[in-house]
Amino acid sequence: MIWNNESETLTDRKKQSLQGELLKNLVNRMYKSIPFYRKKLGAVGMKPGDVSQVEDITKLPFTTKDDLRDNYPFGMFAVSMEDVVEIHTSSGTTGKPIIGGYTKGDIDVWSEVMARCLSASGTTQNDVVQNAYGYGLFTGGLGVHYGARRIGATVIPISGGNTKRQVMILQDFNSSILTCTPSYSLYLAEVGEQIGVDFSKLPLKAGNFGAEPWSNNMRKEIERKLGLLALDIYGLTEIIGPGVGNECEYKCGIHICDDHFYPEIIDPETTRVLPHGEIGELVITTLTREATPLLRYRTRDITKLIPGKCQCGRTSMRMERIMGRTDDMLIIRGVNVFPSQIEEVLVNIEGVEPHYQIVINRVGTLDELEVHVEMNERLISDEIKVLETVERKIQSDIESVLGIKVDVKLVEPKTLIRSEGKAKRVIDKRQL
Ligand code: ADP
Ligand code: ZN
């Protein structure tokens, strides 16, 4: 379902002219009110008047996570505190938290883009949204909340955790939309199965899953176990939180709300802008953000852009699901490894669950890669010989995908730590 037909189906010409206007205005605002940007723009010889169309964006400087950290906490704010109505921070997966400020107008935009994302998965006024993203400083909880409110759905602000209670409420309150991290949805399914819940009998129809990388195979697993349509939602605190984009029912890329967030893909090494379709680092400019606007923000997330009208009717720029982030890319024996590549292999193997952990050791000067994978109940009761065959199969499949040696260890069911938010997949024991 399309929430905002006018904004989501703009013609190329209209969109470019809108983006151009917004960019001009953005650079003006930044120049006037953020000393950091005045300096940065000055350093490349740019003044606000030099921007007249969206193509001019390539002349503008990038913003990095380190820039945000250097200006912690409020150095990047473009408005005075009296106009800031809310503050959020990133979950801090990779260091000191990043801060996002919101004016009333920003919360309005957030509600709008989240309404688009939830509508894309079929949410209407008649739905009950069980929102298991964490409420608090993390943007997941309130972002979904605002969007569901905008649509007029019934929100259950249950937040993350308390999994048995989640399952009970899922059954008792007729929840039809589930929002949480993909890893947590599988955990919910597991706890539900244990207490004999038949998810196919529940009114659950769809879910917006995101905040961490996942794979198409994991999608199939979630859809099968929970009996719903599982769509990918993307966002980050720096830009707005969740709501940067969402897949539609055709599952052919994440539709970016590109009338608010302008996407580019660059080569992370050279910062050269790459043509559509090439894989690189996603860069986003917040065209309409008031409190903490960002120019060409380097997300560190790896993906590619997919232009063109989608079967659903939307004309927004799409992006491939996130393949990993430059900072969770592991370099093992010189080979670039993303946890998602390992996950893709695991979900295709009979007898194991997509609960896994990657452990990297350094023995002498060599990196050793271990993957711990949970067996399911059926496999564990099988003969040792069968277990060994499965282990070897996983090993050779991973080796053929990555091109490096791996040691696979099957572990007993439900022994790896479950996450209520973002899963922690990698334990790097190397002292580098
Ligand atoms: P962090 O995890 O960096 O502390 P956030 O809580 O703001 O900060 O999370 C944003 C990050 O989460 C994104 O930059 C991206 O790496 C990841 N993320 C969010 N949504 C998705 C998604 N649908 N698929 C993959 N990764 C995602
Ligand atoms: Zn679509």
Coordinates of C-alpha atoms and ligand atoms in Angstrom, one line a residue:
M1 CA 0.0 0.0 0.0
I2 CA 1.3 3.5 -0.9
W3 CA 0.9 5.9 2.0
N4 CA 1.7 9.2 0.1
N5 CA 1.0 8.7 -3.5
E6 CA 2.1 12.1 -4.5
S7 CA 5.5 11.9 -2.9
E8 CA 6.2 8.3 -3.6
T9 CA 5.5 8.4 -7.3
L10 CA 7.1 11.6 -8.4
T11 CA 8.4 11.7 -12.0
D12 CA 12.2 12.0 -12.4
R13 CA 11.9 15.6 -13.5
K14 CA 9.8 16.7 -10.6
K15 CA 11.9 14.8 -8.1
Q16 CA 15.2 16.3 -9.4
S17 CA 13.8 19.8 -9.2
L18 CA 12.5 19.2 -5.7
Q19 CA 15.8 17.7 -4.5
G20 CA 17.6 20.6 -6.0
E21 CA 15.5 23.1 -4.2
L22 CA 15.9 21.3 -0.9
L23 CA 19.6 20.9 -1.3
K24 CA 20.0 24.6 -2.0
N25 CA 18.0 25.4 1.1
L26 CA 19.9 22.8 3.1
V27 CA 23.3 24.2 2.3
N28 CA 22.1 27.7 3.1
R29 CA 20.9 26.6 6.5
M30 CA 24.1 24.7 7.2
Y31 CA 26.3 27.6 6.2
K32 CA 24.4 30.0 8.4
S33 CA 24.0 28.0 11.5
I34 CA 26.7 25.2 11.8
P35 CA 30.3 26.5 12.1
F36 CA 31.5 23.0 11.2
Y37 CA 29.9 23.1 7.8
R38 CA 30.8 26.8 7.2
K39 CA 34.4 25.7 7.6
K40 CA 34.0 22.5 5.5
L41 CA 32.3 24.3 2.7
G42 CA 34.8 27.1 2.8
A43 CA 37.7 24.6 2.6
V44 CA 36.4 23.3 -0.8
G45 CA 35.6 26.9 -1.9
M46 CA 31.9 26.5 -1.9
K47 CA 29.3 29.1 -0.9
P48 CA 25.6 28.5 -0.6
G49 CA 24.9 30.4 -3.9
D50 CA 27.1 27.8 -5.7
V51 CA 24.5 25.1 -5.4
S52 CA 21.6 25.4 -7.9
Q53 CA 20.7 21.9 -8.8
V54 CA 20.9 18.4 -7.2
E55 CA 23.8 17.4 -9.4
D56 CA 25.9 20.0 -7.6
I57 CA 26.0 17.7 -4.7
T58 CA 29.2 16.0 -5.9
K59 CA 31.1 19.2 -5.3
L60 CA 30.1 19.2 -1.6
P61 CA 32.2 17.7 1.2
F62 CA 31.4 14.4 3.0
T63 CA 30.6 14.0 6.6
T64 CA 31.9 11.1 8.6
K65 CA 31.1 9.4 11.9
D66 CA 34.3 10.9 13.3
D67 CA 33.1 14.4 12.4
L68 CA 30.0 13.6 14.6
R69 CA 32.1 12.3 17.4
D70 CA 34.4 15.3 17.3
N71 CA 31.4 17.6 17.7
Y72 CA 29.8 15.5 20.5
P73 CA 27.4 16.2 21.9
F74 CA 25.7 19.3 20.3
G75 CA 28.2 20.8 18.0
M76 CA 26.3 19.7 14.9
F77 CA 23.0 21.2 15.9
A78 CA 21.6 23.8 13.5
V79 CA 18.9 25.1 15.7
S80 CA 18.8 26.3 19.3
M81 CA 17.9 23.9 22.1
E82 CA 14.5 25.5 22.6
D83 CA 13.5 24.2 19.2
V84 CA 14.7 20.7 19.9
V85 CA 11.9 18.5 21.1
E86 CA 13.7 15.1 21.2
I87 CA 17.1 13.6 21.3
H88 CA 18.2 10.1 20.3
T89 CA 21.5 8.3 20.1
S90 CA 22.7 5.3 18.1
S91 CA 22.9 2.0 19.8
G92 CA 26.7 2.4 20.0
T93 CA 27.6 -0.8 18.1
T94 CA 30.8 0.8 17.1
G95 CA 31.9 3.2 19.8
K96 CA 30.7 6.4 21.4
P97 CA 27.1 7.1 20.6
I98 CA 26.1 9.4 17.8
I99 CA 23.5 12.0 18.6
G100 CA 20.5 13.0 16.6
G101 CA 18.3 16.0 17.5
Y102 CA 14.7 16.5 16.3
T103 CA 12.6 19.6 16.0
K104 CA 8.8 19.4 15.8
G105 CA 9.2 19.4 12.0
D106 CA 11.7 16.5 12.2
I107 CA 9.3 14.4 14.2
D108 CA 6.7 15.2 11.6
V109 CA 8.9 14.0 8.8
W110 CA 9.9 10.9 10.8
S111 CA 6.2 10.1 11.4
E112 CA 5.6 10.5 7.6
V113 CA 8.4 8.3 6.4
M114 CA 7.7 5.7 9.0
A115 CA 4.0 5.7 7.9
R116 CA 5.3 5.0 4.4
C117 CA 7.4 2.1 5.6
L118 CA 4.7 0.5 7.6
S119 CA 2.1 1.0 4.8
A120 CA 4.6 -0.8 2.5
S121 CA 4.1 -3.9 4.6
G122 CA 0.3 -3.4 4.5
T123 CA -0.3 -1.7 7.8
T124 CA -3.6 0.2 8.0
Q125 CA -5.8 1.8 10.6
N126 CA -7.3 -1.6 11.3
D127 CA -4.0 -3.2 12.3
V128 CA -2.4 -3.9 15.6
V129 CA 1.3 -3.2 15.6
Q130 CA 3.3 -5.1 18.2
N131 CA 6.4 -3.0 18.4
A132 CA 9.2 -5.0 19.9
Y133 CA 12.0 -2.5 19.0
G134 CA 13.5 -1.0 22.0
Y135 CA 12.0 2.2 23.3
G136 CA 14.3 4.7 24.7
L137 CA 17.4 6.5 23.2
F138 CA 17.5 3.9 20.5
T139 CA 15.4 5.2 17.6
G140 CA 13.7 1.9 16.7
G141 CA 10.9 2.0 19.3
L142 CA 9.7 5.5 18.9
G143 CA 10.2 5.6 15.2
V144 CA 7.8 2.8 14.6
H145 CA 5.6 4.2 17.2
Y146 CA 5.2 7.6 15.5
G147 CA 4.6 5.9 12.1
A148 CA 1.9 3.6 13.4
R149 CA 0.3 6.5 15.2
R150 CA 0.3 8.5 12.0
I151 CA -1.5 5.7 10.2
G152 CA -3.9 5.4 13.0
A153 CA -3.1 1.7 13.7
T154 CA -3.2 0.4 17.3
V155 CA 0.3 0.4 18.7
I156 CA 1.4 -2.0 21.4
P157 CA 4.5 -0.3 22.8
I158 CA 5.9 -3.6 24.3
S159 CA 9.6 -2.7 23.5
G160 CA 12.2 -5.4 23.3
G161 CA 12.7 -8.3 25.7
N162 CA 10.4 -10.3 28.0
T163 CA 10.0 -12.8 25.2
K164 CA 7.4 -15.1 26.9
R165 CA 5.2 -12.1 27.5
Q166 CA 5.7 -11.0 23.9
V167 CA 4.3 -14.4 22.7
M168 CA 1.4 -14.2 25.0
I169 CA 0.4 -10.7 23.8
L170 CA 1.0 -11.7 20.2
Q171 CA -1.8 -14.3 20.8
D172 CA -4.1 -12.3 23.1
F173 CA -4.1 -8.9 21.4
N174 CA -4.5 -10.1 17.8
S175 CA -1.3 -8.4 16.7
S176 CA -1.2 -8.3 12.9
I177 CA 2.1 -6.5 12.4
L178 CA 5.3 -7.3 14.2
T179 CA 8.3 -4.9 14.3
C180 CA 11.6 -6.0 15.7
T181 CA 15.1 -7.1 14.6
P182 CA 15.1 -10.1 12.3
S183 CA 17.2 -12.1 14.9
Y184 CA 14.7 -11.3 17.6
S185 CA 11.8 -12.5 15.4
L186 CA 13.4 -15.9 15.2
Y187 CA 13.9 -16.0 18.9
L188 CA 10.2 -15.2 19.3
A189 CA 9.4 -18.0 17.0
E190 CA 11.6 -20.3 19.0
V191 CA 10.1 -19.5 22.3
G192 CA 6.6 -19.7 20.8
E193 CA 7.3 -23.1 19.4
Q194 CA 8.5 -24.3 22.8
I195 CA 5.2 -23.5 24.4
G196 CA 3.2 -24.9 21.5
V197 CA 2.1 -21.8 19.7
D198 CA 0.9 -22.4 16.1
F199 CA 1.9 -19.1 14.5
S200 CA 0.0 -19.9 11.3
K201 CA -3.2 -19.7 13.2
L202 CA -2.5 -16.2 14.5
P203 CA -3.6 -13.0 12.7
L204 CA 0.0 -12.0 12.2
K205 CA 0.3 -10.9 8.5
A206 CA 3.5 -8.9 8.1
G207 CA 6.6 -7.5 9.8
N208 CA 9.1 -4.7 9.3
F209 CA 12.4 -6.2 10.3
G210 CA 15.7 -4.2 10.3
A211 CA 18.4 -2.5 12.4
E212 CA 20.9 -5.3 11.6
P213 CA 22.0 -7.1 8.4
W214 CA 20.1 -10.2 7.4
S215 CA 19.7 -12.3 4.3
N216 CA 17.0 -13.5 1.9
N217 CA 17.4 -17.0 3.2
M218 CA 16.8 -15.7 6.7
R219 CA 13.7 -14.0 5.4
K220 CA 12.4 -17.3 4.2
E221 CA 13.0 -18.8 7.5
I222 CA 11.2 -16.0 9.4
E223 CA 8.3 -16.1 7.0
R224 CA 8.0 -19.9 7.4
K225 CA 8.2 -19.9 11.1
L226 CA 6.0 -16.9 11.9
G227 CA 3.6 -17.2 8.9
L228 CA 3.9 -13.6 7.8
L229 CA 5.4 -11.4 5.1
A230 CA 8.8 -10.3 6.2
L231 CA 10.0 -7.0 4.8
D232 CA 13.3 -5.1 5.3
I233 CA 13.3 -1.7 6.9
Y234 CA 16.4 0.5 7.0
G235 CA 17.5 3.5 8.8
L236 CA 20.1 5.0 11.1
T237 CA 20.1 7.5 14.0
E238 CA 22.3 10.0 12.1
I239 CA 19.8 10.3 9.3
I240 CA 16.4 10.0 11.2
G241 CA 16.3 6.5 12.7
P242 CA 14.2 3.8 11.0
G243 CA 12.3 5.2 8.1
V244 CA 15.0 5.9 5.6
G245 CA 13.4 3.2 3.5
N246 CA 11.5 -0.1 3.3
E247 CA 10.9 -2.9 0.9
C248 CA 7.5 -3.2 -0.8
E249 CA 5.7 -6.5 -1.3
Y250 CA 7.7 -7.2 -4.5
K251 CA 10.8 -7.5 -2.4
C252 CA 13.1 -6.0 -5.0
G253 CA 15.1 -3.5 -3.0
I254 CA 14.5 -1.0 -0.3
H255 CA 12.5 2.0 -1.5
I256 CA 14.4 5.1 -0.1
C257 CA 12.3 8.1 0.8
D258 CA 14.4 10.1 -1.5
D259 CA 12.4 13.3 -1.2
H260 CA 13.9 13.5 2.3
F261 CA 17.1 11.4 2.1
Y262 CA 19.3 11.8 -1.0
P263 CA 21.3 8.6 -1.6
E264 CA 24.7 8.1 -3.4
I265 CA 27.1 5.2 -3.6
I266 CA 30.8 5.8 -3.4
D267 CA 33.9 3.8 -3.5
P268 CA 34.9 3.8 0.2
E269 CA 38.6 3.9 -0.7
T270 CA 38.7 6.7 -3.2
T271 CA 35.3 8.4 -2.4
R272 CA 34.5 8.4 -6.1
V273 CA 30.8 8.4 -6.8
L274 CA 29.9 5.1 -8.4
P275 CA 27.2 4.6 -11.1
H276 CA 23.9 3.1 -10.2
G277 CA 24.2 -0.7 -9.8
E278 CA 27.7 -0.7 -8.5
I279 CA 28.4 -1.9 -5.0
G280 CA 29.9 0.6 -2.5
E281 CA 29.3 2.7 0.5
L282 CA 26.0 4.3 1.0
V283 CA 26.1 8.1 1.4
I284 CA 23.0 10.0 2.5
T285 CA 22.2 13.7 2.5
T286 CA 19.3 14.7 4.8
L287 CA 17.4 17.1 2.5
T288 CA 14.8 18.2 5.0
R289 CA 16.3 17.6 8.5
E290 CA 16.2 20.7 10.7
A291 CA 17.9 20.0 14.0
T292 CA 20.9 17.8 12.9
P293 CA 21.1 18.0 9.1
L294 CA 23.9 16.1 7.4
L295 CA 25.7 16.6 4.1
R296 CA 26.8 13.5 2.2
Y297 CA 27.0 11.4 5.4
R298 CA 29.1 8.3 5.0
T299 CA 27.0 5.5 6.5
R300 CA 29.6 2.8 6.2
D301 CA 26.8 0.5 5.0
I302 CA 27.5 -1.5 1.8
T303 CA 24.9 -1.7 -0.9
K304 CA 24.0 -0.6 -4.4
L305 CA 21.3 1.6 -5.9
I306 CA 18.5 0.4 -8.1
P307 CA 16.9 3.1 -10.2
G308 CA 13.6 2.9 -12.1
K309 CA 9.9 2.5 -11.5
C310 CA 9.0 -0.5 -9.4
Q311 CA 6.0 -2.8 -10.1
C312 CA 4.4 -1.4 -7.0
G313 CA 4.1 2.0 -8.7
R314 CA 6.7 3.8 -6.5
T315 CA 9.4 5.7 -8.4
S316 CA 11.7 6.2 -5.4
M317 CA 15.3 5.1 -5.7
R318 CA 15.8 1.6 -4.3
M319 CA 18.8 0.0 -2.8
E320 CA 19.8 -3.6 -2.4
R321 CA 19.6 -5.0 1.1
I322 CA 22.6 -4.0 3.2
M323 CA 25.4 -6.5 2.6
G324 CA 27.3 -5.5 5.7
R325 CA 29.1 -2.4 7.0
T326 CA 32.6 -1.3 6.3
D327 CA 33.2 -1.6 10.0
D328 CA 31.9 -5.1 10.4
M329 CA 33.7 -6.3 7.4
L330 CA 36.2 -8.8 8.7
I331 CA 39.6 -9.1 7.1
I332 CA 40.7 -12.6 7.6
R333 CA 43.9 -13.6 6.0
G334 CA 43.5 -10.7 3.8
V335 CA 40.1 -11.7 2.6
N336 CA 37.1 -9.5 3.1
V337 CA 34.4 -11.4 5.0
F338 CA 30.9 -10.3 5.9
P339 CA 29.0 -12.2 8.5
S340 CA 26.0 -12.2 6.1
Q341 CA 27.9 -14.4 3.7
I342 CA 28.2 -17.0 6.4
E343 CA 24.6 -16.6 7.3
E344 CA 23.5 -17.2 3.7
V345 CA 25.2 -20.6 3.8
L346 CA 23.8 -21.6 7.2
V347 CA 20.2 -21.0 6.4
N348 CA 20.5 -23.4 3.5
I349 CA 21.6 -26.3 5.7
E350 CA 19.2 -28.8 7.0
G351 CA 19.4 -29.5 10.7
V352 CA 20.9 -26.2 11.9
E353 CA 19.4 -23.0 13.1
P354 CA 20.4 -19.5 11.9
H355 CA 21.9 -18.9 15.4
Y356 CA 25.6 -18.6 14.9
Q357 CA 28.7 -16.9 16.1
I358 CA 31.9 -16.2 14.3
V359 CA 35.0 -16.4 16.4
I360 CA 38.4 -15.2 15.0
N361 CA 41.6 -16.2 16.6
R362 CA 45.2 -15.5 15.8
V363 CA 47.5 -18.4 16.1
G364 CA 51.1 -17.2 15.5
T365 CA 50.7 -14.9 12.6
L366 CA 47.7 -16.6 11.1
D367 CA 44.0 -15.8 11.5
E368 CA 41.8 -18.7 12.2
L369 CA 38.1 -18.5 11.5
E370 CA 35.7 -20.6 13.6
V371 CA 32.0 -20.7 13.1
H372 CA 29.8 -22.0 15.9
V373 CA 26.4 -23.1 14.8
E374 CA 23.4 -24.4 16.7
M375 CA 21.9 -27.7 15.8
N376 CA 18.2 -28.2 16.0
E377 CA 16.7 -30.8 18.3
R378 CA 16.3 -33.3 15.5
L379 CA 19.9 -33.2 14.4
I380 CA 21.3 -33.5 17.9
S381 CA 19.5 -36.8 18.5
D382 CA 21.1 -38.2 15.3
E383 CA 24.2 -40.4 15.1
I384 CA 27.7 -38.8 15.5
K385 CA 28.3 -39.7 11.9
V386 CA 25.5 -37.6 10.7
L387 CA 26.6 -34.7 12.8
E388 CA 30.1 -34.9 11.2
T389 CA 28.6 -35.0 7.8
V390 CA 26.7 -31.8 8.5
E391 CA 29.7 -30.1 9.9
R392 CA 31.8 -31.0 6.9
K393 CA 29.1 -29.8 4.5
I394 CA 28.9 -26.4 6.3
Q395 CA 32.6 -26.2 6.3
S396 CA 33.0 -26.8 2.6
D397 CA 30.1 -24.5 1.7
I398 CA 31.6 -21.6 3.6
E399 CA 35.0 -22.3 2.2
S400 CA 33.7 -22.3 -1.3
V401 CA 32.0 -18.9 -0.7
L402 CA 34.8 -17.2 1.1
G403 CA 37.8 -18.9 -0.3
I404 CA 39.4 -19.4 3.1
K405 CA 39.6 -22.2 5.5
V406 CA 37.1 -22.4 8.3
D407 CA 36.6 -24.6 11.3
V408 CA 32.9 -25.4 12.0
K409 CA 31.6 -26.5 15.4
L410 CA 28.1 -27.6 15.9
V411 CA 26.8 -26.7 19.4
E412 CA 23.8 -27.8 21.3
P413 CA 20.4 -26.2 20.7
K414 CA 19.8 -22.9 22.5
T415 CA 23.3 -22.5 23.8
L416 CA 24.4 -19.3 21.9
I417 CA 23.3 -16.0 23.4
R418 CA 20.0 -14.6 22.1
S419 CA 19.8 -10.9 21.5
E420 CA 16.7 -8.8 22.2
G421 CA 18.0 -6.1 19.9
K422 CA 20.9 -6.3 17.5
A423 CA 22.6 -9.7 17.4
K424 CA 26.3 -9.9 18.2
R425 CA 27.7 -12.3 15.7
V426 CA 31.4 -11.8 15.8
I427 CA 33.9 -12.4 18.6
D428 CA 37.3 -11.1 17.4
K429 CA 39.9 -12.5 19.8
R430 CA 42.8 -11.2 17.7
Q431 CA 45.1 -8.8 19.4
L432 CA 45.9 -6.5 16.6
Ligands
ADP1 P1 24.7 1.7 15.5 O1 24.2 0.3 15.3 O2 25.7 2.1 14.4 O3 25.1 2.0 16.8 P2 22.0 2.7 14.9 O4 21.4 2.1 16.0 O5 21.6 4.0 14.4 O6 23.6 2.7 15.1 O7 21.9 1.6 13.7 C1 22.1 2.0 12.3 C2 22.8 0.9 11.6 O8 22.1 -0.3 11.7 C3 22.9 1.2 10.1 O9 24.0 2.0 9.8 C4 23.1 -0.2 9.6 O10 24.5 -0.6 9.7 C5 22.3 -1.1 10.5 N1 21.0 -1.4 9.9 C6 19.8 -0.7 10.1 N2 18.9 -1.2 9.4 C7 19.4 -2.2 8.7 C8 18.9 -3.2 7.7 N3 17.6 -3.2 7.4 N4 19.8 -4.1 7.2 C9 21.0 -4.1 7.6 N5 21.6 -3.2 8.5 C10 20.8 -2.3 9.0
ZN2 ZN 8.1 -1.4 -5.0

